[in-house]
Amino acid sequence: MTQKRDQWGSKAGFILAAIGSAVGLGNIWRYPYVLYSNGGGAFLIPYFFAILTAGIPLMIMEYGLGHKFKGSPPLAFARANKRWEWLGWWPSINSFIILTYYTLILSWAINYLYFSITQAWGDDTNSFFFKDFLKMTDSPFKLGGFVWPVFSGITIIWLLNWFVCYKGVSGGIEKLNKILLPTLVVAMIIIVIRGVTLPGASLGLNKLFSPDWSKVLDPKVWIAAYGQVFFSLSLAMGIMITYSSYLPKKTDINNSAFMTAFANSGFEFLSAIGVFAILGYMASTQGVGVDKVASQGIGLAFIAFPKVFTVMGGIGKLFGVLFFICLVFAGITSSISLVEASSSALIDKTGAGRKKVVSLVCLVGYSISIVYSTGAGLYFLDIIDNFINSYGIVTVGLLEAITIGWLFGASKIREHTNAISYFSIGKWWNVMVKFITPLILTFMIISNIVNEIIKPYGGYSQKALIAFGWSVVILGIVLSLILCTRPWKDRNITSYKSEEVK
């Protein structure tokens, strides 16, 4: 007998969880730089076009698939067609791989939240981060010793992941997001309000939003816009399919997709204002251009900003605490969604209880994450993250669009979501899923491969890229195919027929 599926306690709980998954570290440290370096205000044109033509259509597709077939990605695809089960396993495995190194970044953020109280990073924030804190080795093949503060942070995050998902969908995930997400938004608003009143803030904001209309015609800018939207919304990672499978029979799919996408975009925009206001202040105090201090990723979060907080004096400590609280909270809501996407697939496949599966997933994931707490951890993260995102996730998104759009039939998903939503989507959605999104994602994959051939990623040796990049992508595919060969605990589970709402 199939065990009763978990369900959200309310629609608001589902929306907050979906937004919490979408709002992650990339919203704070990636989007502001992408906006700035791709035409400023002019970038908003391809960005919103990408949301409407790819982001929302794919989100509706994943919400619709999960809700229609009431299952995790492997189960949902298997119920659509038994031959497609492997396509559901691949994003679930990718989510697990991402989770193992995502906890490393969250460990850094937790440590820096502590450092910000005394501004322990000193004057040379670059040397402090790489040498004093991470104790980086000079090669990904040299592990070095364990970095105990990083190890401790990873342990804390995994315990939190385990506890929340162990408590279930409504009792754990929903309750956590109802607390963390509003707190995150309030903290970011405080940063923005104070940031825009800092001396020189206008330098950063003018640089950020001054439109460079010539870049609107640059294909690379459009690819950057689609890439930002695709990765920011947690698409093709199994998360949205999993979350929507916990929705009740009658729910509003179409409106939920629009709400999630625009709430995520709103937070990205808010973050950009705060980040560049502070960078403008930094540029003015140093007497240099904003382009000299603007950066993204770990460079922004753990090197540039700590330097700013030091220059600010007393108020810099408050800014530091608020900023790293934002990073920790944004990261936790995303890491919880990654645990759930991985666990839900195994729960459906094995018929085992949630508590047992979540405990196993967290134990195995924690064991792998420990390797990242060595002196080579940053190398592993950098290479694996690039290959999973550039090839694994993009390829899954392409295959999902082709499989659902062409083989299963886009109209079937559209008819399902329209029957239960407050407003209907038209045939334009079919065009997006069947043509526009596959074309864009195909171009992204080809561009990534060409760039990889011309210039290997990050200046790493081919040996390192094969060992920690290509091999991880291939491992995801192989594990997906192996898991397909294993029988479902409930052999009748994949013959389930969705109940259409009349």
Coordinates of C-alpha atoms in Angstrom, one line a residue:
M1 CA 0.0 0.0 0.0
T2 CA 1.4 3.4 -1.0
Q3 CA 2.0 5.7 2.0
K4 CA 0.0 8.9 2.3
R5 CA 1.8 11.8 0.6
D6 CA 2.8 14.8 2.6
Q7 CA 0.9 18.0 1.9
W8 CA 1.5 21.7 2.4
G9 CA -0.5 23.2 5.3
S10 CA -1.5 26.2 3.1
K11 CA -0.9 27.7 -0.3
A12 CA 1.1 30.5 1.4
G13 CA 3.4 27.9 2.8
F14 CA 4.0 26.4 -0.6
I15 CA 4.6 29.8 -2.2
L16 CA 7.1 30.8 0.6
A17 CA 8.9 27.5 0.2
A18 CA 9.2 27.9 -3.5
I19 CA 10.4 31.5 -3.2
G20 CA 12.7 30.4 -0.5
S21 CA 14.3 27.8 -2.8
A22 CA 14.6 30.3 -5.6
V23 CA 16.0 33.1 -3.4
G24 CA 19.5 31.9 -2.7
L25 CA 23.1 33.1 -2.6
G26 CA 23.1 33.9 -6.3
N27 CA 20.4 36.6 -5.8
I28 CA 22.7 38.5 -3.5
W29 CA 26.1 38.0 -5.0
R30 CA 25.5 37.1 -8.7
Y31 CA 22.6 39.1 -10.0
P32 CA 23.9 42.6 -9.1
Y33 CA 27.1 42.0 -11.0
V34 CA 25.3 40.3 -14.0
L35 CA 23.0 43.4 -14.2
Y36 CA 26.0 45.8 -13.9
S37 CA 28.2 44.0 -16.5
N38 CA 25.5 43.4 -19.1
G39 CA 24.2 46.9 -19.9
G40 CA 22.9 48.1 -16.5
G41 CA 19.3 49.3 -16.9
A42 CA 19.3 48.0 -20.5
F43 CA 19.8 44.4 -19.2
L44 CA 16.3 44.5 -17.7
I45 CA 14.8 44.2 -21.2
P46 CA 16.3 40.8 -22.0
Y47 CA 16.0 39.8 -18.3
F48 CA 12.2 40.3 -18.1
F49 CA 11.8 38.8 -21.6
A50 CA 13.7 35.7 -20.3
I51 CA 11.4 35.5 -17.3
L52 CA 8.3 35.6 -19.5
T53 CA 9.5 33.3 -22.3
A54 CA 11.5 30.7 -20.3
G55 CA 11.4 31.2 -16.5
I56 CA 7.6 31.3 -16.0
P57 CA 6.8 28.8 -18.7
L58 CA 9.3 26.2 -17.4
M59 CA 8.0 26.8 -13.8
I60 CA 4.4 26.2 -14.9
M61 CA 5.6 23.1 -16.7
E62 CA 7.4 21.7 -13.6
Y63 CA 4.5 22.8 -11.2
G64 CA 2.0 21.2 -13.5
L65 CA 4.0 17.9 -13.9
G66 CA 4.5 17.5 -10.2
H67 CA 0.9 18.3 -9.3
K68 CA -0.7 16.3 -12.1
F69 CA 1.3 13.1 -11.3
K70 CA 1.7 13.6 -7.5
G71 CA 5.2 12.5 -7.4
S72 CA 8.9 13.3 -7.1
P73 CA 10.7 13.9 -10.4
P74 CA 11.4 10.1 -11.1
L75 CA 7.9 9.1 -10.2
A76 CA 6.3 12.0 -12.1
F77 CA 8.2 11.2 -15.3
A78 CA 7.6 7.5 -14.8
R79 CA 3.9 8.0 -14.5
A80 CA 4.0 10.1 -17.7
N81 CA 5.9 7.4 -19.4
K82 CA 7.9 4.6 -17.8
R83 CA 10.8 5.0 -20.2
W84 CA 11.3 8.6 -18.9
E85 CA 12.1 7.7 -15.3
W86 CA 15.8 8.3 -15.7
L87 CA 15.1 12.0 -16.6
G88 CA 13.6 12.4 -13.2
W89 CA 16.5 10.9 -11.4
W90 CA 19.2 13.1 -13.1
P91 CA 18.0 16.4 -11.6
S92 CA 17.4 14.7 -8.2
I93 CA 21.1 13.5 -8.2
N94 CA 22.3 16.9 -9.4
S95 CA 20.5 18.5 -6.5
F96 CA 22.3 16.1 -4.1
I97 CA 25.7 16.9 -5.6
I98 CA 25.0 20.7 -5.4
L99 CA 23.9 20.2 -1.8
T100 CA 27.2 18.7 -0.8
Y101 CA 29.1 21.9 -1.7
Y102 CA 26.4 24.4 -1.0
T103 CA 26.8 23.5 2.7
L104 CA 30.4 24.6 2.3
I105 CA 29.4 28.1 1.3
L106 CA 26.9 28.3 4.1
S107 CA 29.6 27.2 6.5
W108 CA 31.7 30.2 5.3
A109 CA 28.8 32.5 5.8
I110 CA 28.2 31.2 9.4
N111 CA 31.9 31.7 10.2
Y112 CA 31.8 35.2 8.7
L113 CA 28.7 36.1 10.7
Y114 CA 30.8 35.4 13.7
F115 CA 33.8 37.2 12.4
S116 CA 31.7 40.3 11.6
I117 CA 31.1 40.9 15.3
T118 CA 34.8 41.7 15.8
Q119 CA 35.8 42.2 12.1
A120 CA 38.3 39.5 12.6
W121 CA 39.3 39.6 8.9
G122 CA 41.5 42.7 9.5
D123 CA 42.7 45.0 6.8
D124 CA 43.8 42.4 4.2
T125 CA 40.5 40.6 3.6
N126 CA 41.9 38.7 0.6
S127 CA 44.8 37.1 2.5
F128 CA 42.5 36.4 5.5
F129 CA 39.9 34.5 3.4
F130 CA 42.3 32.4 1.3
K131 CA 45.2 31.8 3.6
D132 CA 44.2 32.4 7.2
F133 CA 40.6 31.1 7.0
L134 CA 40.5 28.5 4.1
K135 CA 44.2 27.5 4.4
M136 CA 44.1 26.8 0.6
T137 CA 46.6 24.4 -0.9
D138 CA 48.1 25.1 -4.3
S139 CA 46.4 22.3 -6.2
P140 CA 43.0 20.5 -6.2
F141 CA 45.1 17.3 -5.8
K142 CA 46.6 18.4 -2.5
L143 CA 44.0 18.1 0.2
G144 CA 46.0 19.6 3.0
G145 CA 44.5 19.3 6.5
F146 CA 41.0 19.8 7.8
V147 CA 39.9 23.4 8.3
W148 CA 38.1 23.0 11.6
P149 CA 36.0 26.2 11.6
V150 CA 34.7 25.2 8.1
F151 CA 34.1 21.6 9.3
S152 CA 32.1 22.9 12.2
G153 CA 30.0 25.1 10.0
I154 CA 29.3 22.3 7.6
T155 CA 28.2 20.1 10.6
I156 CA 25.8 22.8 11.8
I157 CA 24.2 23.2 8.4
W158 CA 23.7 19.5 7.9
L159 CA 22.2 19.1 11.4
L160 CA 19.7 21.9 10.5
N161 CA 19.0 20.3 7.1
W162 CA 18.3 17.0 8.8
F163 CA 16.1 18.4 11.5
V164 CA 13.9 20.5 9.2
C165 CA 13.3 17.8 6.6
Y166 CA 12.9 15.2 9.3
K167 CA 9.9 17.2 10.7
G168 CA 8.2 16.9 7.3
V169 CA 6.7 19.3 4.7
S170 CA 4.2 21.3 6.7
G171 CA 5.8 20.7 10.1
G172 CA 9.4 21.5 9.1
I173 CA 9.9 23.1 5.7
E174 CA 6.8 25.3 5.7
K175 CA 7.4 26.6 9.2
L176 CA 11.0 27.4 8.6
N177 CA 10.3 29.4 5.5
K178 CA 7.5 31.3 7.3
I179 CA 10.2 32.5 9.7
L180 CA 13.4 32.9 7.6
L181 CA 12.0 34.4 4.4
P182 CA 10.3 37.5 6.0
T183 CA 13.3 38.0 8.2
L184 CA 15.6 37.8 5.2
V185 CA 13.5 40.5 3.3
V186 CA 13.5 42.8 6.4
A187 CA 17.2 42.5 6.9
M188 CA 17.8 43.3 3.2
I189 CA 15.5 46.3 3.3
I190 CA 17.5 47.6 6.3
I191 CA 20.7 47.2 4.3
V192 CA 19.2 49.0 1.3
I193 CA 17.8 51.9 3.3
R194 CA 21.1 52.5 5.1
G195 CA 23.1 51.7 2.0
V196 CA 21.5 54.3 -0.3
T197 CA 22.1 57.0 2.4
L198 CA 25.8 56.4 2.5
P199 CA 28.2 59.0 1.0
G200 CA 29.0 58.0 -2.6
A201 CA 26.1 55.5 -2.8
S202 CA 24.8 57.4 -5.9
L203 CA 28.1 56.5 -7.7
G204 CA 27.3 52.8 -7.4
L205 CA 23.6 53.2 -8.3
N206 CA 24.3 55.3 -11.3
K207 CA 26.8 52.8 -12.5
L208 CA 24.4 49.9 -11.9
F209 CA 21.4 51.4 -13.6
S210 CA 22.8 53.6 -16.4
P211 CA 21.6 51.8 -19.5
D212 CA 24.1 50.8 -22.2
W213 CA 21.6 50.3 -25.0
S214 CA 24.2 48.9 -27.4
K215 CA 24.4 45.8 -25.3
V216 CA 20.7 44.9 -25.9
L217 CA 21.8 43.8 -29.4
D218 CA 24.6 41.6 -28.0
P219 CA 23.6 37.8 -28.1
K220 CA 25.9 37.2 -25.0
V221 CA 23.8 39.6 -22.9
W222 CA 20.6 37.7 -23.8
I223 CA 22.3 34.4 -22.9
A224 CA 23.4 35.9 -19.6
A225 CA 19.8 37.0 -19.0
Y226 CA 18.4 33.5 -19.7
G227 CA 21.1 31.9 -17.6
Q228 CA 20.4 34.1 -14.7
V229 CA 16.7 33.5 -14.8
F230 CA 17.1 29.7 -15.3
F231 CA 19.5 29.2 -12.4
S232 CA 17.9 31.7 -10.1
L233 CA 14.5 30.1 -10.2
S234 CA 15.8 26.6 -9.2
L235 CA 14.6 25.1 -12.5
A236 CA 15.6 21.7 -13.8
M237 CA 16.7 20.7 -10.3
G238 CA 13.7 18.6 -9.3
I239 CA 12.8 21.0 -6.6
M240 CA 9.7 22.6 -8.1
I241 CA 8.3 19.3 -9.3
T242 CA 8.8 17.9 -5.8
Y243 CA 7.2 20.9 -4.0
S244 CA 4.2 21.0 -6.3
S245 CA 3.5 17.3 -5.7
Y246 CA 2.6 18.2 -2.1
L247 CA -0.1 20.6 -3.3
P248 CA -3.8 19.7 -2.7
K249 CA -6.0 18.6 -5.6
K250 CA -7.5 22.0 -6.2
T251 CA -4.8 24.7 -6.3
D252 CA -3.7 27.7 -8.4
I253 CA -0.7 26.6 -10.4
N254 CA -0.4 29.4 -13.0
N255 CA -0.7 32.3 -10.5
S256 CA 1.7 30.6 -8.2
A257 CA 4.3 30.4 -10.9
F258 CA 4.0 34.1 -11.7
M259 CA 4.1 35.0 -8.0
T260 CA 7.3 32.9 -7.4
A261 CA 9.1 34.3 -10.4
F262 CA 8.3 37.9 -9.7
A263 CA 8.9 37.7 -6.0
N264 CA 12.4 36.2 -6.7
S265 CA 13.1 39.0 -9.3
G266 CA 12.0 41.6 -6.8
F267 CA 14.4 40.3 -4.2
E268 CA 17.2 40.2 -6.8
F269 CA 16.5 43.8 -7.7
L270 CA 16.4 44.8 -4.0
S271 CA 19.7 43.1 -3.4
A272 CA 21.3 44.9 -6.4
I273 CA 20.3 48.3 -5.0
G274 CA 21.8 47.5 -1.6
V275 CA 25.0 45.9 -3.0
F276 CA 25.8 48.7 -5.4
A277 CA 25.0 51.5 -3.0
I278 CA 27.6 50.0 -0.7
L279 CA 30.1 49.5 -3.5
G280 CA 29.6 53.1 -4.5
Y281 CA 30.5 54.1 -0.9
M282 CA 33.6 52.0 -1.1
A283 CA 34.6 53.5 -4.4
S284 CA 34.2 57.0 -3.1
T285 CA 36.2 56.4 0.0
Q286 CA 39.1 54.8 -2.0
G287 CA 38.9 57.4 -4.7
V288 CA 38.6 54.8 -7.5
G289 CA 35.9 53.9 -10.0
V290 CA 33.1 51.5 -9.1
D291 CA 34.4 49.1 -11.7
K292 CA 37.5 48.7 -9.6
V293 CA 35.6 47.4 -6.6
A294 CA 32.6 45.6 -8.3
S295 CA 32.8 41.8 -8.2
Q296 CA 30.6 38.8 -7.9
G297 CA 30.5 35.5 -6.1
I298 CA 32.8 34.8 -3.2
G299 CA 35.0 37.8 -4.1
L300 CA 32.0 40.1 -3.3
A301 CA 30.7 38.3 -0.2
F302 CA 33.9 37.3 1.6
I303 CA 36.5 39.8 0.4
A304 CA 35.1 43.1 -1.0
F305 CA 32.2 43.5 1.5
P306 CA 34.2 42.7 4.7
K307 CA 36.7 45.4 3.5
V308 CA 33.7 47.9 3.2
F309 CA 32.4 47.0 6.6
T310 CA 35.9 47.7 8.1
V311 CA 36.0 51.1 6.5
M312 CA 32.5 51.9 7.8
G313 CA 33.7 51.7 11.4
G314 CA 31.2 51.0 14.2
I315 CA 28.2 50.8 11.9
G316 CA 30.1 48.4 9.7
K317 CA 29.7 45.7 12.4
L318 CA 25.9 46.0 12.2
F319 CA 26.1 45.9 8.4
G320 CA 28.3 42.9 8.5
V321 CA 26.0 41.0 10.8
L322 CA 22.9 41.9 8.7
F323 CA 24.7 41.0 5.4
F324 CA 25.8 37.6 6.6
I325 CA 22.5 36.9 8.2
C326 CA 21.0 37.5 4.7
L327 CA 23.5 35.0 3.2
V328 CA 22.9 32.4 5.8
F329 CA 19.1 32.6 5.6
A330 CA 19.0 32.8 1.8
G331 CA 21.3 29.7 1.7
I332 CA 19.4 27.7 4.3
T333 CA 16.0 28.0 2.5
S334 CA 17.7 26.8 -0.7
S335 CA 19.7 23.9 1.0
I336 CA 16.5 22.6 2.6
S337 CA 14.8 22.4 -0.8
L338 CA 17.8 20.5 -2.2
V339 CA 17.6 17.9 0.6
E340 CA 13.8 17.5 0.0
A341 CA 14.3 17.1 -3.8
S342 CA 16.9 14.3 -3.1
S343 CA 14.9 12.6 -0.3
S344 CA 11.5 12.7 -2.0
A345 CA 12.7 10.6 -4.9
L346 CA 14.1 7.9 -2.7
I347 CA 11.0 7.9 -0.5
D348 CA 8.8 7.3 -3.6
K349 CA 11.2 4.6 -5.0
T350 CA 11.8 2.6 -1.9
G351 CA 8.6 3.1 0.0
A352 CA 10.7 3.8 3.1
G353 CA 9.6 6.3 5.7
R354 CA 10.5 10.0 5.5
K355 CA 12.6 10.0 8.7
K356 CA 14.7 7.0 7.6
V357 CA 15.4 8.4 4.1
V358 CA 16.1 11.9 5.2
S359 CA 18.5 10.6 7.9
L360 CA 20.3 8.5 5.2
V361 CA 20.5 11.3 2.7
C362 CA 21.9 13.7 5.3
L363 CA 24.4 11.2 6.6
V364 CA 25.8 10.4 3.2
G365 CA 25.7 14.0 2.1
Y366 CA 27.5 15.1 5.3
S367 CA 30.2 12.4 4.8
I368 CA 30.9 13.8 1.3
S369 CA 30.8 17.4 2.4
I370 CA 33.6 16.8 4.9
V371 CA 36.0 16.5 2.0
Y372 CA 35.2 20.2 1.2
S373 CA 36.4 21.2 4.6
T374 CA 40.0 20.5 3.5
G375 CA 42.5 23.0 2.1
A376 CA 41.4 21.9 -1.4
G377 CA 37.7 22.5 -0.8
L378 CA 37.4 25.7 -2.8
Y379 CA 38.9 24.0 -5.8
F380 CA 36.4 21.2 -5.7
L381 CA 33.5 23.6 -5.3
D382 CA 34.6 25.8 -8.1
I383 CA 35.1 23.0 -10.7
I384 CA 32.0 20.9 -9.8
D385 CA 29.7 23.9 -9.6
N386 CA 30.7 25.1 -13.0
F387 CA 30.2 21.7 -14.7
I388 CA 27.0 20.8 -12.9
N389 CA 25.4 24.2 -13.8
S390 CA 26.9 24.6 -17.3
Y391 CA 26.2 21.1 -18.5
G392 CA 24.1 19.0 -16.0
I393 CA 21.3 21.4 -15.2
V394 CA 21.1 23.1 -18.6
T395 CA 20.9 19.7 -20.3
V396 CA 18.2 18.5 -17.9
G397 CA 16.2 21.7 -18.7
L398 CA 16.5 21.1 -22.4
L399 CA 15.5 17.4 -22.1
E400 CA 12.5 18.3 -19.9
A401 CA 11.3 20.9 -22.4
I402 CA 11.6 18.5 -25.3
T403 CA 10.1 15.5 -23.4
I404 CA 7.1 17.4 -22.0
G405 CA 6.7 19.8 -24.9
W406 CA 7.0 17.3 -27.8
L407 CA 6.7 13.7 -26.6
F408 CA 4.2 14.0 -23.7
G409 CA 2.4 17.0 -25.1
A410 CA 2.6 20.5 -23.8
S411 CA -1.2 20.9 -24.2
K412 CA -1.8 18.2 -21.6
I413 CA 0.1 20.1 -18.9
R414 CA -1.5 23.4 -20.0
E415 CA -5.0 22.0 -19.8
H416 CA -4.3 20.5 -16.4
T417 CA -3.0 23.8 -14.9
N418 CA -5.7 25.9 -16.6
A419 CA -8.5 23.7 -15.1
I420 CA -7.3 24.5 -11.5
S421 CA -6.0 28.0 -11.8
Y422 CA -7.7 31.4 -11.4
F423 CA -6.6 32.5 -14.9
S424 CA -5.7 30.4 -18.0
I425 CA -2.5 30.5 -20.1
G426 CA -2.9 30.5 -23.8
K427 CA -1.2 28.6 -26.6
W428 CA 1.8 31.1 -26.4
W429 CA 2.9 28.8 -23.5
N430 CA 3.2 25.8 -25.8
V431 CA 5.4 27.9 -28.2
M432 CA 7.7 28.9 -25.4
V433 CA 8.1 25.3 -24.0
K434 CA 8.4 23.6 -27.5
F435 CA 10.5 26.2 -29.4
I436 CA 11.9 29.2 -27.5
T437 CA 13.3 27.5 -24.4
P438 CA 14.9 24.5 -26.2
L439 CA 16.6 26.9 -28.7
I440 CA 18.0 29.1 -26.0
L441 CA 19.2 26.1 -23.8
T442 CA 20.8 24.4 -26.9
F443 CA 22.7 27.6 -27.7
M444 CA 23.8 27.9 -24.1
I445 CA 25.1 24.3 -24.1
I446 CA 27.0 24.8 -27.4
S447 CA 28.5 28.1 -26.2
N448 CA 29.7 26.4 -23.0
I449 CA 31.3 23.6 -24.9
V450 CA 33.0 25.9 -27.4
N451 CA 34.3 28.1 -24.6
E452 CA 35.6 25.1 -22.7
I453 CA 37.5 23.9 -25.8
I454 CA 39.0 27.4 -26.5
K455 CA 39.9 28.1 -22.9
P456 CA 39.6 25.3 -20.2
Y457 CA 37.6 26.6 -17.2
G458 CA 39.4 28.6 -14.5
G459 CA 42.8 27.8 -15.9
Y460 CA 42.7 24.4 -14.3
S461 CA 44.6 21.4 -15.8
Q462 CA 42.6 19.0 -18.0
K463 CA 43.4 16.3 -15.4
A464 CA 41.6 18.3 -12.7
L465 CA 38.6 19.2 -15.0
I466 CA 38.2 15.6 -15.9
A467 CA 38.6 14.3 -12.4
F468 CA 36.2 16.8 -10.7
G469 CA 34.2 18.2 -13.5
W470 CA 33.3 15.9 -16.4
S471 CA 33.4 12.8 -14.2
V472 CA 30.8 14.3 -11.8
V473 CA 28.4 15.1 -14.7
I474 CA 28.8 11.6 -16.1
L475 CA 28.4 10.1 -12.7
G476 CA 25.0 11.8 -12.5
I477 CA 23.9 10.2 -15.8
V478 CA 25.2 6.7 -14.8
L479 CA 23.5 6.8 -11.4
S480 CA 20.2 7.9 -13.1
L481 CA 20.3 4.9 -15.4
I482 CA 21.2 2.5 -12.6
L483 CA 18.4 3.7 -10.4
C484 CA 15.9 3.1 -13.2
T485 CA 16.8 -0.6 -13.2
R486 CA 15.8 -1.0 -9.6
P487 CA 12.1 -2.0 -9.1
W488 CA 9.7 0.3 -7.3
K489 CA 8.7 -0.9 -3.8
D490 CA 5.1 -0.5 -4.8
R491 CA 5.1 -2.1 -8.3
N492 CA 1.8 -0.5 -9.2
I493 CA 2.9 3.1 -8.2
T494 CA 3.9 4.1 -11.8
S495 CA 0.5 3.0 -13.3
Y496 CA -1.1 5.9 -11.3
K497 CA -3.4 8.0 -13.5
S498 CA -3.8 11.7 -12.6
E499 CA -7.2 12.9 -11.5
E500 CA -8.3 15.7 -13.7
V501 CA -10.2 18.4 -11.9
K502 CA -13.6 18.9 -13.4

